[in-house]
Tab-separated table of C-alpha atoms and ligand atoms in Angstrom:
chain	number	residue	atom	x	y	z
A	1	MET	CA	154.277	70.950	106.220
A	2	LYS	CA	156.472	73.351	104.265
A	3	PHE	CA	155.890	74.921	100.838
A	4	THR	CA	159.060	73.134	99.689
A	5	GLN	CA	157.254	69.781	100.102
A	6	LEU	CA	154.560	70.702	97.575
A	7	GLY	CA	156.767	70.638	94.489
A	8	ILE	CA	156.769	74.404	94.056
A	9	SER	CA	159.507	75.905	91.905
A	10	ALA	CA	162.323	78.070	93.283
A	11	PRO	CA	161.149	81.485	91.956
A	12	ILE	CA	157.715	81.015	93.527
A	13	LEU	CA	159.196	79.762	96.814
A	14	LYS	CA	161.346	82.883	96.871
A	15	ALA	CA	158.259	85.062	96.306
A	16	LEU	CA	156.349	83.266	99.084
A	17	GLU	CA	159.237	83.811	101.439
A	18	ALA	CA	159.301	87.491	100.520
A	19	ALA	CA	155.566	87.618	101.327
A	20	SER	CA	156.366	86.046	104.751
A	21	TYR	CA	154.359	82.903	104.049
A	22	THR	CA	155.964	80.126	106.049
A	23	ASN	CA	153.569	77.191	105.824
A	24	PRO	CA	150.888	76.301	103.300
A	25	THR	CA	147.308	76.462	104.545
A	26	PRO	CA	145.225	73.237	104.392
A	27	ILE	CA	143.540	74.163	101.078
A	28	GLN	CA	146.962	74.943	99.604
A	29	GLN	CA	148.377	71.627	100.857
A	30	GLY	CA	145.429	69.766	99.389
A	31	ALA	CA	145.119	71.520	96.052
A	32	ILE	CA	148.581	72.590	94.897
A	33	PRO	CA	150.205	69.168	94.200
A	34	SER	CA	147.257	67.897	92.099
A	35	ALA	CA	146.799	71.237	90.364
A	36	LEU	CA	150.487	71.193	89.436
A	37	GLU	CA	149.824	67.863	87.704
A	38	GLY	CA	147.173	69.569	85.605
A	39	LYS	CA	144.212	67.876	87.274
A	40	ASP	CA	140.803	69.508	87.599
A	41	ILE	CA	140.164	70.736	91.128
A	42	LEU	CA	137.095	71.361	93.237
A	43	GLY	CA	138.430	73.310	96.197
A	44	LEU	CA	136.111	74.056	99.081
A	45	ALA	CA	137.417	75.836	102.111
A	46	GLN	CA	136.410	78.523	104.505
A	47	THR	CA	136.796	82.058	103.349
A	48	GLY	CA	140.107	83.745	104.169
A	49	THR	CA	142.110	80.534	104.246
A	50	GLY	CA	144.342	81.070	101.242
A	51	LYS	CA	142.319	79.856	98.262
A	52	THR	CA	143.827	82.449	95.910
A	53	ALA	CA	147.344	81.058	96.331
A	54	ALA	CA	145.919	77.530	95.998
A	55	PHE	CA	145.071	78.244	92.350
A	56	ALA	CA	147.500	81.089	91.577
A	57	ILE	CA	150.668	79.171	92.487
A	58	PRO	CA	149.994	76.132	90.255
A	59	THR	CA	148.779	78.397	87.450
A	60	LEU	CA	151.988	80.439	87.529
A	61	GLN	CA	154.171	77.372	87.779
A	62	ARG	CA	152.497	75.406	84.984
A	63	LEU	CA	152.645	78.367	82.625
A	64	SER	CA	156.257	79.148	83.442
A	65	ASN	CA	157.326	75.516	82.978
A	66	GLN	CA	156.305	75.210	79.366
A	67	ASP	CA	158.559	75.844	76.401
A	68	LYS	CA	158.132	79.215	74.804
A	69	GLN	CA	155.943	78.608	71.771
A	70	SER	CA	155.660	82.014	70.175
A	71	SER	CA	157.139	85.436	70.608
A	72	LYS	CA	153.734	87.010	71.251
A	73	ARG	CA	152.021	86.418	74.559
A	74	VAL	CA	148.573	84.855	74.416
A	75	ILE	CA	146.031	84.415	77.205
A	76	GLN	CA	146.707	80.961	78.607
A	77	SER	CA	144.920	81.260	81.906
A	78	LEU	CA	141.556	82.845	82.660
A	79	ILE	CA	140.283	83.507	86.152
A	80	LEU	CA	136.649	84.556	86.442
A	81	THR	CA	135.431	86.236	89.576
A	82	PRO	CA	132.150	87.948	90.515
A	83	THR	CA	133.229	91.382	91.722
A	84	ARG	CA	135.573	94.050	90.430
A	85	GLU	CA	137.272	94.505	93.788
A	86	LEU	CA	137.986	90.799	93.991
A	87	ALA	CA	139.370	90.769	90.451
A	88	ILE	CA	141.843	93.516	91.366
A	89	GLN	CA	142.804	91.712	94.534
A	90	ILE	CA	143.436	88.448	92.703
A	91	GLN	CA	145.697	90.188	90.226
A	92	ASP	CA	147.619	91.689	93.136
A	93	SER	CA	148.130	88.165	94.475
A	94	PHE	CA	149.346	86.935	91.073
A	95	LYS	CA	151.851	89.786	91.074
A	96	VAL	CA	153.050	88.846	94.566
A	97	TYR	CA	153.466	85.126	93.879
A	98	GLY	CA	154.790	85.618	90.348
A	99	ARG	CA	157.162	88.482	90.962
A	100	PHE	CA	160.231	86.442	90.002
A	101	LEU	CA	158.612	84.931	86.895
A	102	PRO	CA	158.508	86.430	83.399
A	103	LEU	CA	154.709	86.017	83.145
A	104	LYS	CA	152.330	88.907	82.668
A	105	SER	CA	148.835	89.241	84.074
A	106	THR	CA	146.143	91.835	83.732
A	107	VAL	CA	142.666	92.455	85.026
A	108	VAL	CA	139.506	93.568	83.218
A	109	PHE	CA	136.292	94.680	84.912
A	110	GLY	CA	133.399	96.986	84.202
A	111	GLY	CA	132.463	100.379	85.577
A	112	VAL	CA	135.564	102.127	84.262
A	113	GLY	CA	136.713	103.129	80.782
A	114	GLN	CA	138.182	100.276	78.794
A	115	GLY	CA	141.145	102.219	77.333
A	116	ASN	CA	143.786	101.151	79.854
A	117	GLN	CA	142.534	97.571	79.853
A	118	VAL	CA	142.694	97.361	76.062
A	119	ARG	CA	146.216	98.815	76.056
A	120	ALA	CA	147.352	96.211	78.596
A	121	LEU	CA	145.777	93.433	76.521
A	122	LYS	CA	147.420	94.703	73.351
A	123	ALA	CA	150.819	94.620	75.055
A	124	GLY	CA	150.220	90.883	75.560
A	125	VAL	CA	149.254	88.913	78.678
A	126	ASP	CA	149.557	85.302	79.819
A	127	ILE	CA	147.037	85.451	82.659
A	128	LEU	CA	143.725	87.292	82.584
A	129	ILE	CA	141.571	87.968	85.627
A	130	ALA	CA	138.101	89.160	84.705
A	131	THR	CA	134.544	89.826	85.709
A	132	PRO	CA	132.140	88.271	83.182
A	133	GLY	CA	130.396	91.357	81.723
A	134	ARG	CA	133.494	93.313	80.679
A	135	LEU	CA	135.181	90.130	79.513
A	136	MET	CA	132.332	89.419	77.102
A	137	ASP	CA	132.323	93.023	75.890
A	138	LEU	CA	136.013	92.880	75.093
A	139	VAL	CA	135.700	89.481	73.431
A	140	GLN	CA	132.930	90.850	71.205
A	141	GLN	CA	135.162	93.767	70.272
A	142	ARG	CA	137.917	91.254	69.472
A	143	HIS	CA	140.291	92.655	72.047
A	144	ILE	CA	140.340	89.288	73.779
A	145	ASN	CA	140.814	85.859	72.296
A	146	LEU	CA	140.287	82.926	74.623
A	147	SER	CA	141.128	80.122	72.218
A	148	ALA	CA	144.540	79.403	73.784
A	149	VAL	CA	143.357	79.113	77.400
A	150	LYS	CA	144.875	76.071	79.111
A	151	ILE	CA	143.863	76.786	82.694
A	152	PHE	CA	140.423	78.072	83.625
A	153	THR	CA	139.548	79.009	87.201
A	154	LEU	CA	136.214	80.027	88.660
A	155	ASP	CA	136.751	81.820	91.920
A	156	GLU	CA	133.729	82.149	94.230
A	157	ALA	CA	132.350	79.344	92.096
A	158	ASP	CA	128.991	79.132	93.837
A	159	ARG	CA	128.266	82.754	92.981
A	160	MET	CA	129.549	82.360	89.432
A	161	LEU	CA	127.267	79.389	88.876
A	162	ASP	CA	124.111	80.804	90.403
A	163	MET	CA	121.293	82.482	88.533
A	164	GLY	CA	122.911	85.916	88.317
A	165	PHE	CA	126.019	84.806	86.425
A	166	ILE	CA	125.421	81.342	85.021
A	167	ASN	CA	124.347	82.424	81.535
A	168	ASP	CA	127.416	84.610	81.056
A	169	VAL	CA	129.673	81.922	82.450
A	170	LYS	CA	128.193	79.325	80.071
A	171	LYS	CA	128.806	81.639	77.103
A	172	ILE	CA	132.393	82.232	78.211
A	173	ILE	CA	133.040	78.514	78.671
A	174	LYS	CA	131.927	77.939	75.068
A	175	MET	CA	134.729	80.261	73.931
A	176	LEU	CA	137.371	78.171	75.710
A	177	PRO	CA	139.077	75.100	74.290
A	178	VAL	CA	137.454	71.833	75.379
A	179	LYS	CA	140.744	70.423	76.574
A	180	LYS	CA	141.924	72.452	79.520
A	181	GLN	CA	142.429	72.313	83.247
A	182	THR	CA	139.451	73.639	85.214
A	183	MET	CA	139.575	74.670	88.853
A	184	LEU	CA	136.572	75.727	90.925
A	185	PHE	CA	137.125	77.319	94.297
A	186	SER	CA	134.473	78.353	96.770
A	187	ALA	CA	133.714	78.725	100.451
A	188	THR	CA	130.135	77.593	100.050
A	189	MET	CA	128.653	75.144	97.587
A	190	PRO	CA	124.866	74.961	97.712
A	191	LYS	CA	123.466	71.606	96.543
A	192	GLU	CA	121.566	73.218	93.645
A	193	ILE	CA	124.754	73.864	91.707
A	194	ASN	CA	126.263	70.385	92.163
A	195	THR	CA	125.036	69.261	88.746
A	196	ILE	CA	126.644	72.091	86.851
A	197	THR	CA	129.839	71.661	88.847
A	198	ASN	CA	129.957	68.018	87.774
A	199	GLN	CA	129.492	69.032	84.137
A	200	LEU	CA	132.403	71.442	84.241
A	201	LEU	CA	134.967	69.228	85.895
A	202	VAL	CA	136.582	66.073	84.510
A	203	ASN	CA	137.681	63.535	87.156
A	204	PRO	CA	138.294	66.335	89.608
A	205	VAL	CA	140.334	66.091	92.741
A	206	ASN	CA	138.025	67.201	95.540
A	207	VAL	CA	139.763	69.153	98.221
A	208	SER	CA	137.253	69.943	100.893
A	209	ILE	CA	138.512	71.485	104.063
A	210	THR	CA	135.716	70.888	106.532
A	211	PRO	CA	133.487	72.355	107.608
A	212	VAL	CA	132.470	74.083	104.412
A	213	SER	CA	129.834	76.827	104.783
A	214	SER	CA	131.163	77.864	108.132
A	215	ALA	CA	133.279	80.717	109.298
A	216	VAL	CA	136.660	80.018	110.767
A	217	GLU	CA	136.566	79.261	114.487
A	218	THR	CA	138.544	82.401	115.249
A	219	VAL	CA	135.515	84.544	114.404
A	220	GLY	CA	133.262	85.095	117.429
A	221	GLN	CA	129.680	85.267	116.210
A	222	GLN	CA	127.209	87.350	118.192
A	223	VAL	CA	123.680	88.584	117.660
A	224	VAL	CA	121.710	91.396	119.295
A	225	PHE	CA	117.941	91.364	118.988
A	226	VAL	CA	116.884	94.945	118.351
A	227	ASP	CA	114.097	96.838	116.580
A	228	ASN	CA	115.049	98.579	113.344
A	229	ASN	CA	114.659	102.009	114.926
A	230	HIS	CA	117.404	101.267	117.463
A	231	LYS	CA	119.903	99.445	115.270
A	232	MET	CA	121.858	102.674	114.781
A	233	ASP	CA	122.077	103.202	118.553
A	234	VAL	CA	123.401	99.700	119.100
A	235	LEU	CA	125.879	100.085	116.233
A	236	HIS	CA	127.067	103.423	117.563
A	237	ASN	CA	127.580	101.991	121.049
A	238	PHE	CA	129.533	99.103	119.552
A	239	ILE	CA	131.765	101.529	117.644
A	240	GLU	CA	132.334	103.588	120.787
A	241	GLU	CA	133.188	100.479	122.814
A	242	ASN	CA	135.827	99.597	120.242
A	243	THR	CA	137.437	102.980	119.732
A	244	ASN	CA	139.613	103.360	116.654
A	245	GLU	CA	138.877	99.831	115.460
A	246	SER	CA	138.069	99.428	111.784
A	247	MET	CA	134.612	98.039	111.167
A	248	LEU	CA	132.908	96.711	108.079
A	249	VAL	CA	129.134	97.114	108.278
A	250	PHE	CA	126.828	95.301	105.849
A	251	THR	CA	123.390	96.546	104.874
A	252	LYS	CA	120.833	94.917	102.626
A	253	THR	CA	120.356	97.899	100.309
A	254	LYS	CA	122.402	100.692	98.753
A	255	HIS	CA	119.981	103.220	100.180
A	256	GLY	CA	120.376	101.594	103.599
A	257	ALA	CA	124.170	101.862	103.324
A	258	ASP	CA	123.994	105.584	102.498
A	259	LYS	CA	121.593	106.152	105.364
A	260	VAL	CA	123.847	104.427	107.889
A	261	VAL	CA	126.838	106.473	106.678
A	262	LYS	CA	124.892	109.708	106.949
A	263	GLU	CA	123.827	108.973	110.490
A	264	LEU	CA	127.303	107.813	111.564
A	265	ASN	CA	128.834	110.970	110.090
A	266	ARG	CA	126.248	112.996	111.978
A	267	ARG	CA	127.465	111.257	115.130
A	268	ASN	CA	131.070	112.163	114.236
A	269	VAL	CA	132.131	108.698	113.179
A	270	SER	CA	134.288	108.575	110.067
A	271	ALA	CA	132.328	106.350	107.691
A	272	LYS	CA	131.939	105.865	103.940
A	273	ALA	CA	129.752	103.660	101.789
A	274	ILE	CA	130.625	101.267	98.988
A	275	HIS	CA	127.901	99.883	96.741
A	276	GLY	CA	126.832	99.403	93.155
A	277	ASN	CA	125.599	102.967	92.651
A	278	LYS	CA	129.093	104.376	93.211
A	279	SER	CA	131.467	104.661	90.294
A	280	GLN	CA	134.205	102.039	90.161
A	281	ASN	CA	136.896	104.640	90.810
A	282	ILE	CA	135.093	105.850	93.929
A	283	ARG	CA	134.557	102.229	95.056
A	284	GLN	CA	138.268	101.537	94.751
A	285	LYS	CA	139.242	104.810	96.426
A	286	THR	CA	136.832	104.190	99.314
A	287	LEU	CA	138.117	100.655	99.805
A	288	ASN	CA	141.723	101.860	99.794
A	289	GLU	CA	140.951	104.577	102.331
A	290	PHE	CA	139.414	101.948	104.575
A	291	LYS	CA	142.322	99.556	104.116
A	292	THR	CA	144.757	102.337	105.032
A	293	TYR	CA	142.767	103.313	108.146
A	294	GLN	CA	141.728	106.733	106.794
A	295	THR	CA	138.087	105.753	107.293
A	296	GLN	CA	137.045	103.894	110.429
A	297	VAL	CA	133.782	102.381	109.231
A	298	LEU	CA	133.048	101.049	105.766
A	299	VAL	CA	129.360	100.473	105.115
A	300	ALA	CA	128.799	98.084	102.251
A	301	THR	CA	126.245	96.081	100.380
A	302	ASP	CA	127.127	92.549	99.408
A	303	ILE	CA	129.472	93.641	96.619
A	304	ALA	CA	132.051	93.671	99.408
A	305	SER	CA	130.968	90.417	101.033
A	306	ARG	CA	133.081	88.038	99.014
A	307	GLY	CA	136.780	87.518	98.919
A	308	ILE	CA	137.801	91.045	99.823
A	309	ASP	CA	140.891	90.803	101.976
A	310	ILE	CA	141.243	93.562	104.532
A	311	HIS	CA	144.286	93.172	106.656
A	312	GLU	CA	143.663	92.962	110.405
A	313	LEU	CA	139.968	93.717	110.214
A	314	ASN	CA	138.589	92.671	113.585
A	315	PHE	CA	134.943	93.643	113.350
A	316	VAL	CA	132.146	92.913	110.919
A	317	VAL	CA	128.600	94.068	111.645
A	318	ASN	CA	125.502	92.804	109.881
A	319	TYR	CA	123.278	95.847	110.200
A	320	ASP	CA	120.705	93.759	108.371
A	321	LEU	CA	120.834	89.999	108.122
A	322	PRO	CA	121.244	88.725	104.569
A	323	ASP	CA	118.361	86.877	102.911
A	324	VAL	CA	120.653	84.119	101.688
A	325	PRO	CA	122.394	82.258	104.535
A	326	GLU	CA	125.577	81.601	102.513
A	327	THR	CA	126.033	85.362	102.211
A	328	TYR	CA	126.344	85.538	106.010
A	329	VAL	CA	129.326	83.182	105.865
A	330	HIS	CA	130.981	85.298	103.181
A	331	ARG	CA	130.304	88.558	105.011
A	332	ILE	CA	131.709	87.468	108.344
A	333	GLY	CA	134.660	85.892	106.567
A	334	ARG	CA	136.012	89.403	106.000
A	335	THR	CA	137.325	89.118	109.554
A	336	GLY	CA	139.330	86.321	111.161
A	337	ARG	CA	141.449	85.977	108.029
A	338	ALA	CA	144.842	84.302	107.802
A	339	GLY	CA	144.558	82.976	111.355
A	340	ASN	CA	143.579	86.300	112.958
A	341	THR	CA	140.687	86.684	115.375
A	342	GLY	CA	137.537	88.698	114.844
A	343	ILE	CA	134.026	89.489	115.998
A	344	ALA	CA	130.972	89.354	113.763
A	345	LEU	CA	127.982	91.095	115.293
A	346	SER	CA	124.532	90.780	113.736
A	347	LEU	CA	121.630	93.093	114.478
A	348	CYS	CA	118.406	91.141	114.157
A	349	ASN	CA	114.854	92.419	114.427
A	350	PHE	CA	111.905	90.205	115.294
A	351	GLN	CA	110.920	89.630	111.671
A	352	ASP	CA	114.393	88.467	110.698
A	353	LYS	CA	114.612	85.759	113.346
A	354	SER	CA	113.773	83.174	110.682
A	355	LEU	CA	116.789	84.367	108.655
A	356	LEU	CA	118.933	83.814	111.737
A	357	SER	CA	117.569	80.265	112.083
A	358	ASP	CA	118.448	79.571	108.432
A	359	ILE	CA	121.969	80.832	109.066
A	360	GLU	CA	122.343	78.695	112.195
A	361	LYS	CA	121.171	75.653	110.234
A	362	LEU	CA	123.799	76.327	107.582
A	363	ILE	CA	126.700	76.930	109.935
A	364	LYS	CA	125.479	74.153	112.259
A	365	LYS	CA	125.840	76.197	115.376
A	366	LYS	CA	124.036	78.768	117.470
A	367	VAL	CA	125.090	82.383	117.256
A	368	GLU	CA	125.750	83.782	120.717
A	369	VAL	CA	122.893	86.044	121.868
A	370	MET	CA	124.008	89.272	123.552
A	371	ASP	CA	121.816	90.981	126.112
A	372	ASN	CA	120.343	94.259	124.981
A	373	GLU	CA	118.807	95.767	128.083
A	374	GLN	CA	118.912	99.288	126.731
A	375	TYR	CA	117.023	98.748	123.492
A	376	PRO	CA	115.015	95.547	123.916
A	377	LEU	CA	112.687	94.329	121.178
A	378	THR	CA	109.296	95.971	121.322
A	379	ASP	CA	108.101	95.338	117.783
A	380	PHE	CA	106.789	91.796	117.530
A	381	THR	CA	104.887	92.282	114.286
A	382	PRO	CA	104.986	88.906	112.539
A	383	LYS	CA	106.653	88.591	109.194
A	384	PRO	CA	104.136	89.243	106.400
A	385	LYS	CA	103.354	86.084	104.460
A	386	GLN	CA	104.073	87.573	101.039
A	387	ARG	CA	107.204	89.399	102.136
A	388	PRO	CA	109.513	89.976	99.170
A	389	ALA	CA	112.236	87.947	100.842
A	390	ARG	CA	115.154	86.863	98.628
A	391	SER	CA	114.613	90.026	96.599
A	392	ARG	CA	117.501	92.439	96.852
A	393	LYS	CA	115.192	95.412	96.855
A	394	VAL	CA	113.810	95.050	100.355
A	395	LYS	CA	113.167	98.483	101.786
A	396	VAL	CA	114.695	99.383	105.098
A	397	THR	CA	112.114	100.931	107.380
A	398	ASN	CA	112.502	104.442	108.656
A	399	ASP	CA	114.628	104.786	111.755
A	400	LYS	CA	112.504	106.880	114.060
A	401	LYS	CA	114.040	107.412	117.447
A	402	LYS	CA	111.948	106.283	120.370
A	403	ASN	CA	114.389	105.758	123.170
A	404	THR	CA	117.369	107.979	123.768
A	405	SER	CA	118.165	106.938	127.322
A	406	PRO	CA	121.855	106.537	128.134
A	407	ALA	CA	123.572	103.263	127.393
A	408	THR	CA	123.399	100.513	129.948
A	409	LYS	CA	125.932	97.746	129.892
A	410	ARG	CA	124.974	95.077	127.388
A	411	THR	CA	125.749	91.594	128.395
A	412	LYS	CA	125.837	88.194	126.842
A	413	ASP	CA	122.650	86.179	127.184
A	414	ALA	CA	123.291	82.534	126.659
A	415	PRO	CA	119.811	81.130	127.101
A	416	LYS	CA	120.456	78.174	129.385
A	417	LYS	CA	122.987	79.554	131.880
A	418	SER	CA	122.282	81.656	134.961
A	419	LYS	CA	122.260	85.345	134.215
A	420	LYS	CA	125.156	86.113	136.541
A	421	SER	CA	127.504	83.703	134.866
A	422	ARG	CA	126.595	85.166	131.490
A	423	ARG	CA	127.774	88.743	132.021
A	424	ARG	CA	130.191	89.882	129.422
A	425	THR	CA	130.487	93.134	127.524
A	426	LEU	CA	129.411	93.044	123.922
A	427	GLY	CA	132.221	92.596	121.426
A	428	GLN	CA	134.975	92.554	124.043
A	429	ASP	CA	135.476	88.854	124.182
A	430	ARG	CA	137.367	87.695	121.126
A	431	PRO	CA	137.974	84.003	120.700
A	432	ARG	CA	141.553	82.870	120.753
A	433	SER	CA	143.192	81.913	117.500
B	501	LIG	P1	142.647	84.341	100.475
B	501	LIG	O1	141.727	83.344	101.129
B	501	LIG	O2	143.356	83.784	99.311
B	501	LIG	O3	141.981	85.651	100.204
B	501	LIG	O4	143.795	84.658	101.564
B	501	LIG	C1	143.501	85.235	102.806
B	501	LIG	C2	144.721	85.920	103.397
B	501	LIG	O5	145.671	84.939	103.799
B	501	LIG	C3	145.464	86.842	102.433
B	501	LIG	O6	145.829	88.001	103.159
B	501	LIG	C4	146.705	86.078	102.031
B	501	LIG	O7	147.770	86.943	101.753
B	501	LIG	C5	146.971	85.264	103.281
B	501	LIG	N1	147.620	83.970	103.028
B	501	LIG	C6	147.290	83.062	102.092
B	501	LIG	N2	148.065	81.972	102.180
B	501	LIG	C7	148.918	82.180	103.212
B	501	LIG	C8	149.970	81.404	103.815
B	501	LIG	N3	150.284	80.200	103.376
B	501	LIG	N4	150.631	81.951	104.855
B	501	LIG	C9	150.299	83.180	105.311
B	501	LIG	N5	149.317	83.960	104.797
B	501	LIG	C10	148.626	83.460	103.772
C-alpha cells in the first residue's frame, strides 16, 4: 500500500517523500483513513512502528482543511505525552510532516524556564504538544486556553491513564470541549485501564496491530543470569564485544544509573546518565550527544524507556529488570525501530527471576538464555516476602568484586538442546529483519 491510497493531501505527501517514507506502516494504514474522517481512534501497535505519524498526519490534514475562522491562531489540537523528551520528539515529527503547511506547533514541558514557551504561545499556535504538569501550570496562569481544541491525542495512553498521571489528565480533559475527536495511542494497554479508555472514546475505531505488548520480531531478546556484583563485568564484556556500537542501558534507580556511568568511565567507556535528577537542559544535551554518537553508552532510568526514537540503535541492555513487565516492552522497543534489527540483553539476578517470568507471560515467549560460564550465579538468596517490589525506590546492592578472572566465551544456553548445538557468542547473533 502507498501513502497516496490513504487520502492524504498533496503537501503532506510531499513532506513524507522528503522524509523518505515510501509505504505506510500497518498502524498508519489502519488509523489514518478513519482519523481523517474525524473518528475517535484507539491505536495499539508495537513501539517504533510509526504511531506518531498515525496521529500527526490526520491532525495536520484536518486542521489545514478547514476554512480560516479568525486571524489569530488558537490551539485546536492538543497532544499529551508523559515525558519531556517525547514531547520534543513529537513536535519534531509534526514539523517534518507539516513542513509544507501553514500550521504552527509548539511544545511545553517542565524542568526549564517557561519564558520561551510563553513567547511561542503568545505568537499563536494551532497544535500544542505538552506534558501534563507544565500544561496545567500555564493554563492556570492563563497563557493557555484549551476551549477551542478539536482534536485531542493521548500518546503513550497506558502511561497517561495510570495512577501517576490520571488525575492530571482528568483535570485537563475537563478543560476541553465535550465535542472533539479523541485519539489514544499506545504499545501496551493493561486491562485495568480499559474502563477509562471506554469512557474517553466515542464509538472508536480500534486499530490493533497484533501482537500488542510485544516487541517487534526484529529485536533479539536475550537474558544472562548473573549476580548483582558481576553485572558490571558482563556489561563491560558486552560493550567490548560490540566495539563502537551505541548502547542504551536501563537501570531501576537514578543512583544506579550514576553508579554504572561512573564505573564505565573508570573502565574508559564513554558513558553518560539521563534521569530525573538532571536538569532538563542537561537531559536534552546528553540525549543529543548520544544520538550524534559523541557518547557510546547512555545509562537511563525509565524516563527514556518510552517513545524515544534513536536512529540505528542496535543494543539495549536492562542492567536491572523493570518491576512492571510492560516497561520491558517499552525499553527494548528503543531498538529494532522502523524495521531495523536489534539486540536487547537483560541481566537478571536470582531474585529477579520472577520478574522475568512476568515479562515472558506478557510477551508470550521465552527470552533466550545466554550461557555465563565466567560469572555464574552464586547468590541464591530467595526474594524477601515483603520486598518493596513495584516501588521505584528499590536500592541497588553494592557491587563488590569477587571474581576478576579473564573472560571466557559466553554462549547461548537454550535449555532443551544439546550444549554443542547451542554455542553462540552473546549479542553477535542479530535476527534478520
Ligand atoms: P514512531 O513509532 O512514531 O516513534 O516511529 C518510529 C520511527 O519510524 C521513526 O524514526 C519514524 O521516523 C519512522 N517512521 C514512521 N513511519 C514511517 C514510514 N511510513 N516509513 C519509514 N519510516 C517511518
